[in-house]
Short mmCIF file of C-alpha atoms in Angstrom, two decimals:
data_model
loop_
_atom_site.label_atom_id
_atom_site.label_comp_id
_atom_site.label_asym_id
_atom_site.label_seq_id
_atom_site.Cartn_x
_atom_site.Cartn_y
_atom_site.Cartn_z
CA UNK A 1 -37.84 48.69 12.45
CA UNK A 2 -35.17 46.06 11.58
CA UNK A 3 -35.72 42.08 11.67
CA UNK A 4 -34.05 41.74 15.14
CA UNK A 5 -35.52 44.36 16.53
CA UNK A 6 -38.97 42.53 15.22
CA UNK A 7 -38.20 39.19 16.60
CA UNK A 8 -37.69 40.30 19.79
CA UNK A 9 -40.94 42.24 20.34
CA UNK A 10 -44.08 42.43 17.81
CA UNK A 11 -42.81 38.46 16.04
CA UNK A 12 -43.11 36.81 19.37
CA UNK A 13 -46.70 38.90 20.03
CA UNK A 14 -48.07 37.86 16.40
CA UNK A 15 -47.34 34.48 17.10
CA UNK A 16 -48.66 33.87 20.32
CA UNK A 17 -52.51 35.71 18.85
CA UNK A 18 -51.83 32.84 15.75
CA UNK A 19 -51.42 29.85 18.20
CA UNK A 20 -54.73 30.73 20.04
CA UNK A 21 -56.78 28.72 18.04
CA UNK A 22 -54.22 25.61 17.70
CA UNK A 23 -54.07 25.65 21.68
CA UNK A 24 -58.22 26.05 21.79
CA UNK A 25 -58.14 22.74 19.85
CA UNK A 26 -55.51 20.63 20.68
CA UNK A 27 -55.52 21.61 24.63
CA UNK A 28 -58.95 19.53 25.29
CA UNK A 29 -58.11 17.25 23.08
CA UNK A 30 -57.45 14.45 26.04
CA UNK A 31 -60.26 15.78 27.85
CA UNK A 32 -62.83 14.41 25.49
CA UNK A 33 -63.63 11.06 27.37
CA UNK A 34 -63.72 13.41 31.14
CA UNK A 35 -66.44 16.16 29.66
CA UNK A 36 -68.38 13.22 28.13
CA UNK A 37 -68.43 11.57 31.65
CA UNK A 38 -68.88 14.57 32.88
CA UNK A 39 -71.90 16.00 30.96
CA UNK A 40 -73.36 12.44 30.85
CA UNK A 41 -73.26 12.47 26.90
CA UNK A 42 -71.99 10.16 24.06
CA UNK A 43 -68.53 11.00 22.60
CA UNK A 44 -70.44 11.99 20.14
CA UNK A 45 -71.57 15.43 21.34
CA UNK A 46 -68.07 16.19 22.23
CA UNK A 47 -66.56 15.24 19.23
CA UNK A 48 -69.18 17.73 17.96
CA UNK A 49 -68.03 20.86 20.30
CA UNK A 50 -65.00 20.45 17.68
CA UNK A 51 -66.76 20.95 14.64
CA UNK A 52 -68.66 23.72 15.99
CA UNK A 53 -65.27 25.11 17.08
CA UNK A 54 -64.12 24.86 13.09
CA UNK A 55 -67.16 26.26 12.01
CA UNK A 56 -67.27 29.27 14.02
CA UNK A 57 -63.35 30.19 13.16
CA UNK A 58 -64.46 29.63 9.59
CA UNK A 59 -67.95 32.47 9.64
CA UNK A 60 -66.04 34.62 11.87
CA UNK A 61 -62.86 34.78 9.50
CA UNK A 62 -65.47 35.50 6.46
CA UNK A 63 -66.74 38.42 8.29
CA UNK A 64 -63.87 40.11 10.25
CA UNK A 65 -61.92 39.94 7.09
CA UNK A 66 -63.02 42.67 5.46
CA UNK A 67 -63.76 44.15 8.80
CA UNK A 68 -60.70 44.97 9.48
CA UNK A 69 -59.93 46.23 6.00
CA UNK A 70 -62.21 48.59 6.48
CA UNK A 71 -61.86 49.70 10.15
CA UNK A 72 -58.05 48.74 11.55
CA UNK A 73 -56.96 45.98 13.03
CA UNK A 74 -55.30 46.22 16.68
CA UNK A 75 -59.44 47.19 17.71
CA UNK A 76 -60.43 43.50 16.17
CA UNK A 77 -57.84 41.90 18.16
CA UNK A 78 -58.56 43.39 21.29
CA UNK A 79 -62.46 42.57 21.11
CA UNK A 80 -61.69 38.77 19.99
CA UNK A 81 -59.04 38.30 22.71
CA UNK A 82 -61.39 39.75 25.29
CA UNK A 83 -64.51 37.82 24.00
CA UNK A 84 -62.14 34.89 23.47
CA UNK A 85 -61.35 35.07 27.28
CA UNK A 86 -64.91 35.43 28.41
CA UNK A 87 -66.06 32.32 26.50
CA UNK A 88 -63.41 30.27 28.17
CA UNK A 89 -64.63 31.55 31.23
CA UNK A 90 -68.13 30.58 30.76
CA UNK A 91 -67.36 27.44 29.48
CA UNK A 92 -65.99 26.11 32.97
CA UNK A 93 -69.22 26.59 34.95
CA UNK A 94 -72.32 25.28 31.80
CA UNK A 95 -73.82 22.35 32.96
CA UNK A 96 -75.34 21.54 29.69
CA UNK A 97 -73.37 19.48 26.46
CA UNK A 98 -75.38 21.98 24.06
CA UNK A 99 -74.33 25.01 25.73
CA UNK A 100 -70.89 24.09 25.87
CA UNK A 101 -71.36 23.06 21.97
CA UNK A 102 -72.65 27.20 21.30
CA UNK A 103 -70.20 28.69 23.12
CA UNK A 104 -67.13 26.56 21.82
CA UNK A 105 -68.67 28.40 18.70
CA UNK A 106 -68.77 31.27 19.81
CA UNK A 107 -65.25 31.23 21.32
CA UNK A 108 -64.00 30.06 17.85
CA UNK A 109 -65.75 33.23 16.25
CA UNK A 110 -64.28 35.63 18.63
CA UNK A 111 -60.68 33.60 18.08
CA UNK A 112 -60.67 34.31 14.78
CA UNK A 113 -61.01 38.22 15.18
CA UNK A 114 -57.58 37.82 16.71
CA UNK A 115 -56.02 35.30 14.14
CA UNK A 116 -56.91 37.22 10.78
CA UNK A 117 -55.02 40.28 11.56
CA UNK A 118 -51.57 38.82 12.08
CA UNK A 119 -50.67 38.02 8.02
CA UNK A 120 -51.48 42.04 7.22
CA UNK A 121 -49.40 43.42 10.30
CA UNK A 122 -46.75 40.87 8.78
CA UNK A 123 -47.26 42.01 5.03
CA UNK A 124 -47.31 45.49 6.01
CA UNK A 125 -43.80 44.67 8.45
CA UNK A 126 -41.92 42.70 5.47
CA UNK A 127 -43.40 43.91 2.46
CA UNK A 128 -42.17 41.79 -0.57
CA UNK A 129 -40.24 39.54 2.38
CA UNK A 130 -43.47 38.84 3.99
CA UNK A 131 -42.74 34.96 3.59
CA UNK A 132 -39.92 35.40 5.70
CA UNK A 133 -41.87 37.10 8.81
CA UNK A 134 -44.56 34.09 8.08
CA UNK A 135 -42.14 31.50 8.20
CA UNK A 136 -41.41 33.08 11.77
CA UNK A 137 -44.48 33.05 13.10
CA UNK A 138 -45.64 29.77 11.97
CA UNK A 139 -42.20 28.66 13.10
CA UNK A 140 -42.76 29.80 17.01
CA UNK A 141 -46.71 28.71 16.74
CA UNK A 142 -46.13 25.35 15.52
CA UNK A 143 -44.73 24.82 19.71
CA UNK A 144 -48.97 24.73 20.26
CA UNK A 145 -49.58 21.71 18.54
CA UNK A 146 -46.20 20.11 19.40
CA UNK A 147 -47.01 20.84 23.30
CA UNK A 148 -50.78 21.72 23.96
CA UNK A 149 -52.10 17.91 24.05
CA UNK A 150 -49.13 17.34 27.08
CA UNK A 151 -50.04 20.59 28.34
CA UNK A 152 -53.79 19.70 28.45
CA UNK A 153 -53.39 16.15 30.34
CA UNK A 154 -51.36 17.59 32.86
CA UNK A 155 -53.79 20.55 33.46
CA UNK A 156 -56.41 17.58 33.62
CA UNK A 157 -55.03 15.33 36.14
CA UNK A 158 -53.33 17.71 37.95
CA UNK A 159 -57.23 19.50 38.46
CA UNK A 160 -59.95 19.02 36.10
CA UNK A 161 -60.84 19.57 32.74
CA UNK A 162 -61.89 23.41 33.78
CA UNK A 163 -58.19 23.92 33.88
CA UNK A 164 -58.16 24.09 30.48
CA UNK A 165 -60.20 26.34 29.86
CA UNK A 166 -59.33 28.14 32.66
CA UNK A 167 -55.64 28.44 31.60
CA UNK A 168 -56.67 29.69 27.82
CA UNK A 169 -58.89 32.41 29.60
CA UNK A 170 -55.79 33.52 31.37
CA UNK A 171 -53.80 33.36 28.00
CA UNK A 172 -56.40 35.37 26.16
CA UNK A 173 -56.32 38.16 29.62
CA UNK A 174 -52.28 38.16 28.91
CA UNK A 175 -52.14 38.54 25.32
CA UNK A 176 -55.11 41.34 25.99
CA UNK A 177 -52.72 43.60 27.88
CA UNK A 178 -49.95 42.54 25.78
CA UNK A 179 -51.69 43.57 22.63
CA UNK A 180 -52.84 46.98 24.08
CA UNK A 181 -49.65 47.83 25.35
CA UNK A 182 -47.71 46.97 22.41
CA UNK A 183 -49.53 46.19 19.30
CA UNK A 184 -49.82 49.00 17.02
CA UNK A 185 -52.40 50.02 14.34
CA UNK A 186 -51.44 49.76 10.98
CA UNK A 187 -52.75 51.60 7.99
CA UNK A 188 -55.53 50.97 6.64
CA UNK A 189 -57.57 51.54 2.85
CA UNK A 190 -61.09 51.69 3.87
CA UNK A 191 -63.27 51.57 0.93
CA UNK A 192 -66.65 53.87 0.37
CA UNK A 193 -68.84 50.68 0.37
CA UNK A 194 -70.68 49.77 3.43
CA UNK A 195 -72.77 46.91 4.49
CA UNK A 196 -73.12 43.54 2.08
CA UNK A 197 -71.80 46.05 -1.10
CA UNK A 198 -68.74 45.94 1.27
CA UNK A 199 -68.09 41.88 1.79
CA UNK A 200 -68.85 41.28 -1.85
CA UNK A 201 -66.77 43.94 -3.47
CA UNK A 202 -63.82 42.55 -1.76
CA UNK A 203 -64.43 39.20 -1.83
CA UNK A 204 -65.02 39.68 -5.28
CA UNK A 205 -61.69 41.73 -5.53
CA UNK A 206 -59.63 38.85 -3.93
CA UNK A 207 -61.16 35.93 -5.59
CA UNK A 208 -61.33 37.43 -9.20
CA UNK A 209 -57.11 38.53 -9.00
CA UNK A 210 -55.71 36.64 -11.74
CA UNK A 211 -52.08 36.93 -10.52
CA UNK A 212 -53.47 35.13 -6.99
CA UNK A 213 -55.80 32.56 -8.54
CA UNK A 214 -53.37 29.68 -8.47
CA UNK A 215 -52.10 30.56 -5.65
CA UNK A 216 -55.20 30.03 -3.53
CA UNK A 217 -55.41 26.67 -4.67
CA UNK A 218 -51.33 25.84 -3.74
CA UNK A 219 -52.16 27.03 -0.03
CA UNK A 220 -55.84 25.25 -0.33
CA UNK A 221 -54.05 21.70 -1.36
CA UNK A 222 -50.98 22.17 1.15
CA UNK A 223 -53.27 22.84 4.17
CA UNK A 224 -55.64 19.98 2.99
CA UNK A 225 -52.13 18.07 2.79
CA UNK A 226 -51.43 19.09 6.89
CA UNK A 227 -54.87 18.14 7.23
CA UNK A 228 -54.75 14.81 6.00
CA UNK A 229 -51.64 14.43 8.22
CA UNK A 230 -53.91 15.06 11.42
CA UNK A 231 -56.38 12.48 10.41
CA UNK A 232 -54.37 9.76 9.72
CA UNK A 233 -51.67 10.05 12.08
CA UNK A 234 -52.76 8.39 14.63
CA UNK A 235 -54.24 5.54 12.56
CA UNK A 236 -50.39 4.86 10.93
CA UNK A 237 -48.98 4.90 14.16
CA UNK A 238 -51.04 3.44 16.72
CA UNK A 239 -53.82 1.39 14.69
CA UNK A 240 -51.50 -0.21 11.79
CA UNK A 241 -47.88 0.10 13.45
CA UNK A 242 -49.28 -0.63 17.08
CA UNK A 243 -46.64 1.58 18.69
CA UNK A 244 -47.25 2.77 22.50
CA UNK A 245 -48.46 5.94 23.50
CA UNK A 246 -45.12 6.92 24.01
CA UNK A 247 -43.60 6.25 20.96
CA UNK A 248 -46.46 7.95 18.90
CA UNK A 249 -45.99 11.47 20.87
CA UNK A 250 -42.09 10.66 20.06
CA UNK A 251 -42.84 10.41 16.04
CA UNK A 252 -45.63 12.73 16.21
CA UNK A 253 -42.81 15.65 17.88
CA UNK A 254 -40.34 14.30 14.72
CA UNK A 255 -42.74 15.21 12.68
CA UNK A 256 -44.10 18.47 13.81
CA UNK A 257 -40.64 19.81 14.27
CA UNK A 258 -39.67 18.83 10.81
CA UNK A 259 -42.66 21.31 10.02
CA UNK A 260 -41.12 23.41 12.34
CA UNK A 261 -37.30 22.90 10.24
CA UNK A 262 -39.51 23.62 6.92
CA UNK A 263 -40.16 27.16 8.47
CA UNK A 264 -36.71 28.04 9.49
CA UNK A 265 -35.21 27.00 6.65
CA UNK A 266 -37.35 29.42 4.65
CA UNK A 267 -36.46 31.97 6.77
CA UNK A 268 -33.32 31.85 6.09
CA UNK A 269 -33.21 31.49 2.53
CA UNK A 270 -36.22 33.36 0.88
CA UNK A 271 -34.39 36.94 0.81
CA UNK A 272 -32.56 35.56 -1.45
CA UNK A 273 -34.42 33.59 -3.25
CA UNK A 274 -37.86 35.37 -3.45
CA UNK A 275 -40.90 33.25 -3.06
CA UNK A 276 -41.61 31.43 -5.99
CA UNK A 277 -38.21 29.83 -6.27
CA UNK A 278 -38.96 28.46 -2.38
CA UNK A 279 -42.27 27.08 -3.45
CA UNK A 280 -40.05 24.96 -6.51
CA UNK A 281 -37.30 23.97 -3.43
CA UNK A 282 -40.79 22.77 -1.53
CA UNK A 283 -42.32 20.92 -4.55
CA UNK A 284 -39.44 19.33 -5.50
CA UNK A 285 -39.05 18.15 -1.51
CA UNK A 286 -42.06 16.60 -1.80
CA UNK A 287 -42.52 15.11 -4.78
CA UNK A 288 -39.27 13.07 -3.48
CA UNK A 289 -41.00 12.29 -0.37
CA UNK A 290 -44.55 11.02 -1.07
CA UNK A 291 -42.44 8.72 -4.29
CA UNK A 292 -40.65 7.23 -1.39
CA UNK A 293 -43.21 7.07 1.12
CA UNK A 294 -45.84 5.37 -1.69
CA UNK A 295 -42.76 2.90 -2.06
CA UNK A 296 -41.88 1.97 1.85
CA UNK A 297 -45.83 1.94 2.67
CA UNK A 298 -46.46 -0.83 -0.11
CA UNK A 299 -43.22 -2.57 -0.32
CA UNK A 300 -41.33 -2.15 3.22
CA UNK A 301 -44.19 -1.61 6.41
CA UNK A 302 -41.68 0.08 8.43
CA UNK A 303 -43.06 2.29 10.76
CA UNK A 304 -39.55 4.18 11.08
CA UNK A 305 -39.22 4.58 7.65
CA UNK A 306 -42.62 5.69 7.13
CA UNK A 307 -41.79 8.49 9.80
CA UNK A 308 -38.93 8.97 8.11
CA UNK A 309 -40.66 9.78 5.03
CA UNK A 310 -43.25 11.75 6.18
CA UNK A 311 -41.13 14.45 8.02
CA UNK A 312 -39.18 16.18 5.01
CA UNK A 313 -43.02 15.88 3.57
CA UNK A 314 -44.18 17.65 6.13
CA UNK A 315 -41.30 20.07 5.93
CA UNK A 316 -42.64 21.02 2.40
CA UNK A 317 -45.66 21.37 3.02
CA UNK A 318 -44.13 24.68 6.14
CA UNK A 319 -42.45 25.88 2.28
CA UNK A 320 -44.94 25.10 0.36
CA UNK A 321 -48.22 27.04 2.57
CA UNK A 322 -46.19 29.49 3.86
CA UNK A 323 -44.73 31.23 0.41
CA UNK A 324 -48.20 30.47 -1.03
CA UNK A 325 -50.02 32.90 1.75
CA UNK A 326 -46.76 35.17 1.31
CA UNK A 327 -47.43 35.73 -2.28
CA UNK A 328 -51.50 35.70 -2.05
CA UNK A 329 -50.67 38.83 0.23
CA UNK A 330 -48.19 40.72 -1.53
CA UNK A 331 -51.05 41.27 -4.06
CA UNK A 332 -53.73 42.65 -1.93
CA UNK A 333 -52.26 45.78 0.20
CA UNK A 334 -55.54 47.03 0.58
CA UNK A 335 -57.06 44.16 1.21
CA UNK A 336 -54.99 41.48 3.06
CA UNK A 337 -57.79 40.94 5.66
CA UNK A 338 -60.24 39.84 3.03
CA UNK A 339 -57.57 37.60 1.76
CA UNK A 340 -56.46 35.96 5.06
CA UNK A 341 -60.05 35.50 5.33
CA UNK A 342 -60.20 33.62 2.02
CA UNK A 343 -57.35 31.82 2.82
CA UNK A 344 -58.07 30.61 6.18
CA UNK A 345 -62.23 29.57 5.21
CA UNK A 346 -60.55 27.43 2.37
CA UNK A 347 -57.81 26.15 4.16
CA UNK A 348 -60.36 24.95 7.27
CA UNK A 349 -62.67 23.55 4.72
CA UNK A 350 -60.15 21.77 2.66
CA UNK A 351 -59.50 20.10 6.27
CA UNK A 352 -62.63 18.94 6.50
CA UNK A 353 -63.15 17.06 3.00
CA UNK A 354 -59.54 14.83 4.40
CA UNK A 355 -61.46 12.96 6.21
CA UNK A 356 -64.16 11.76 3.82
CA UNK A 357 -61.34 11.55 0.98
CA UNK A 358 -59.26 9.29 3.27
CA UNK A 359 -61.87 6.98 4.18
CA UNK A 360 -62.72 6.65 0.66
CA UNK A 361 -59.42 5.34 -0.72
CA UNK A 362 -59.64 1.33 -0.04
CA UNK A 363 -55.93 1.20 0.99
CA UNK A 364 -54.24 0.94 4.09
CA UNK A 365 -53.95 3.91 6.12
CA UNK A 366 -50.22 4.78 5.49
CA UNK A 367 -50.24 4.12 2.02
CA UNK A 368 -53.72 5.64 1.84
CA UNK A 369 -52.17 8.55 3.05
CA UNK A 370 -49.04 8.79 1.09
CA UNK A 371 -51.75 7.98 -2.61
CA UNK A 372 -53.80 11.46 -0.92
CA UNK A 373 -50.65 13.72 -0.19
CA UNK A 374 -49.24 12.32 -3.38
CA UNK A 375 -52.75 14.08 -5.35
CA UNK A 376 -52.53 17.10 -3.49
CA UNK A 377 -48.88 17.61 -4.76
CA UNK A 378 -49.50 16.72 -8.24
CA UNK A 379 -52.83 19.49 -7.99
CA UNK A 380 -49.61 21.93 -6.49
CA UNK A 381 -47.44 20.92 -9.32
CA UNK A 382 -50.52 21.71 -11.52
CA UNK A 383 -50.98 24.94 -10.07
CA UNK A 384 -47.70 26.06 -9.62
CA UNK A 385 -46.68 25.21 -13.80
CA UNK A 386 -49.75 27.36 -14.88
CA UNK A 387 -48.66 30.27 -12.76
CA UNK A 388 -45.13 30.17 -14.38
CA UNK A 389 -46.61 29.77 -17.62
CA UNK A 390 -48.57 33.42 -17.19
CA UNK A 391 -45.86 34.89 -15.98
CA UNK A 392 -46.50 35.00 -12.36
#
């Protein structure tokens, strides 16, 4: 099957099971103050639905990982997209804050079914271009965070905040039929372990690969990196710059489409490049970037050059994560599941230590930021010399 013939059919499939967990989060984002009203519970108890929503991605990932190592994948996607869909469903007519808590779990732990095997489908697609089919997916999902929150205040004014959950019930029902019709089984290495003998034999397989090691922690620090972006963004923008609603969703678009730009540039240039060189491009991106956004947030306290700084940033961090995962994969063929597992539990709890990191650093919140992507590079840099150093 060629590239083009990919992009047209199985790419655009892939990326729409990726962004079901970005549009689970960021579509109910403005809903939080309308299901505290409406639940008659502090913001609180919402705020917690989200944490329970991370935690439940996170376990489920662990287990379906080597799951579907052992057992296929297109059967894992069609159970989470179904259960996925049901949960939604439910979740419109509770009438209790701790039900709706459990099952925002338990539609996180059914998402994730559907998320972990899209990088295997892709490393078994590209083989040693796998970063380039990543970069496309990640390119195309990246529209969920750019449009969901939008997306979820018009589906809340227009109705309620059931919409929203209505409408990602209907997506889930779509990309059900979609993924039946058209997604295709891939093949598999099922090992003769079984039960707990099974998780910890490739767990132990992934985390114990010497050629992966660093790796792991490059994709850890450049999704704790995007993470860090998340929690601060709004606190640069609106808290410390006091720009208008309006003018935050214009620099938060700039930004996320940079991200986006980060993506398609690798796309185009990692066949010929490989990897590893991409990863230097991205390093040395953003080593420029977080110098000159340490210097404007001290020195200057422009909120346009700020922006301006943090967008080819973010665009190294789309190189950086995405060749990372690219070559984590290429080394497990028999056990990419288990891997995106790994990946994905350390990249969601590398997201939630930026919160307690940022709050700790007694700075503003833009140059804050800039001192914590600035560490998170250098621990790249780190990384990144010690794998070139063994060869790697």
């Amino acid at each position: 099957m060629t590239d083009k013939t990919l992009s047209k059919t199985i790419l655009p499939l892939l990326s729409a099971l990726v962004a079901t967990t970005p549009l689970a989060i960021d579509l109910y984002l403005p809903a939080f103050v309308a299901i505290s009203a409406y639940f008659d519970t502090n913001m609180a108890n919402v705020q917690l639905s989200l944490s329970s929503y991370l935690a439940g991605y996170a376990i489920g990932m662990m287990l379906f990982g080597p799951l579907i190592d052992q057992k296929g994948r297109r059967m894992f996607a069609l159970f989470g997209l179904l259960g996925f869909a049901v949960c939604s469903f439910l979740i419109t007519v509770t009438q209790s804050i701790d039900t709706f808590i459990a099952l925002r779990f338990a539609q996180a732990f059914c998402g994730s079914a559907v998320t972990v095997v899209v990088p295997g489908i892709i490393r078994y697609m590209y083989q040693e271009n796998t970063a380039k089919g990543m970069s496309y997916v990640s390119m195309i999902m990246m529209l969920a965070p750019l449009l969901a929150p939008s997306i979820g205040s018009v589906l809340m004014i227009t109705w309620h905040w059931h919409a929203i959950f209505y409408a990602l019930a209907i997506y889930a029902v779509i990309l059900f039929v979609l993924a039946f019709c058209f997604l295709k089984e891939v093949p598999i290495h099922p090992s003769k372990l079984k039960g707990l003998a099974l998780f910890f034999s490739n767990y132990r397989i992934v985390l114990t690969n010497y050629k992966a090691r660093f790796d792991i922690v490059i994709s850890m620090l450049a999704s704790f990196a995007f993470f860090c972006f998340l929690t601060k963004v709004s606190a640069i923008y609106m808290a410390h710059f006091k720009v208008t609603e309006t003018e935050f969703g214009i620099l938060f678009a700039f930004n996320v489409l940079a991200l986006m730009l980060g993506n398609f540039i690798n796309t185009r240039l990692v066949p010929r490049f490989g990897s590893r060189k991409m990863l230097n491009l991205g390093l040395m991106i953003s080593f420029i970037s977080v110098s000159s956004l340490i210097f404007v947030s001290t020195f200057a306290e422009n909120v346009y050059l700020v922006a301006a700084f943090i967008a080819p940033l973010m665009m190294s961090l789309g190189i950086m994560a995405t060749n990372a995962d690219a070559l984590i994969l290429i080394n497990f063929k028999k056990k990419s599941g288990t891997a995106t597992a790994v990946i994905g539990t350390l990249r969601f709890g590398s997201g939630a230590l930026a919160g307690p990191i940022l709050a700790f650093i007694p700075l503003p919140p833009s140059t804050g930021f800039a001192v914590a992507m600035a560490i998170a590079v250098t621990g790249i840099l780190v990384c990144q010399l010690k794998q070139i150093k063994h060869g790697h």
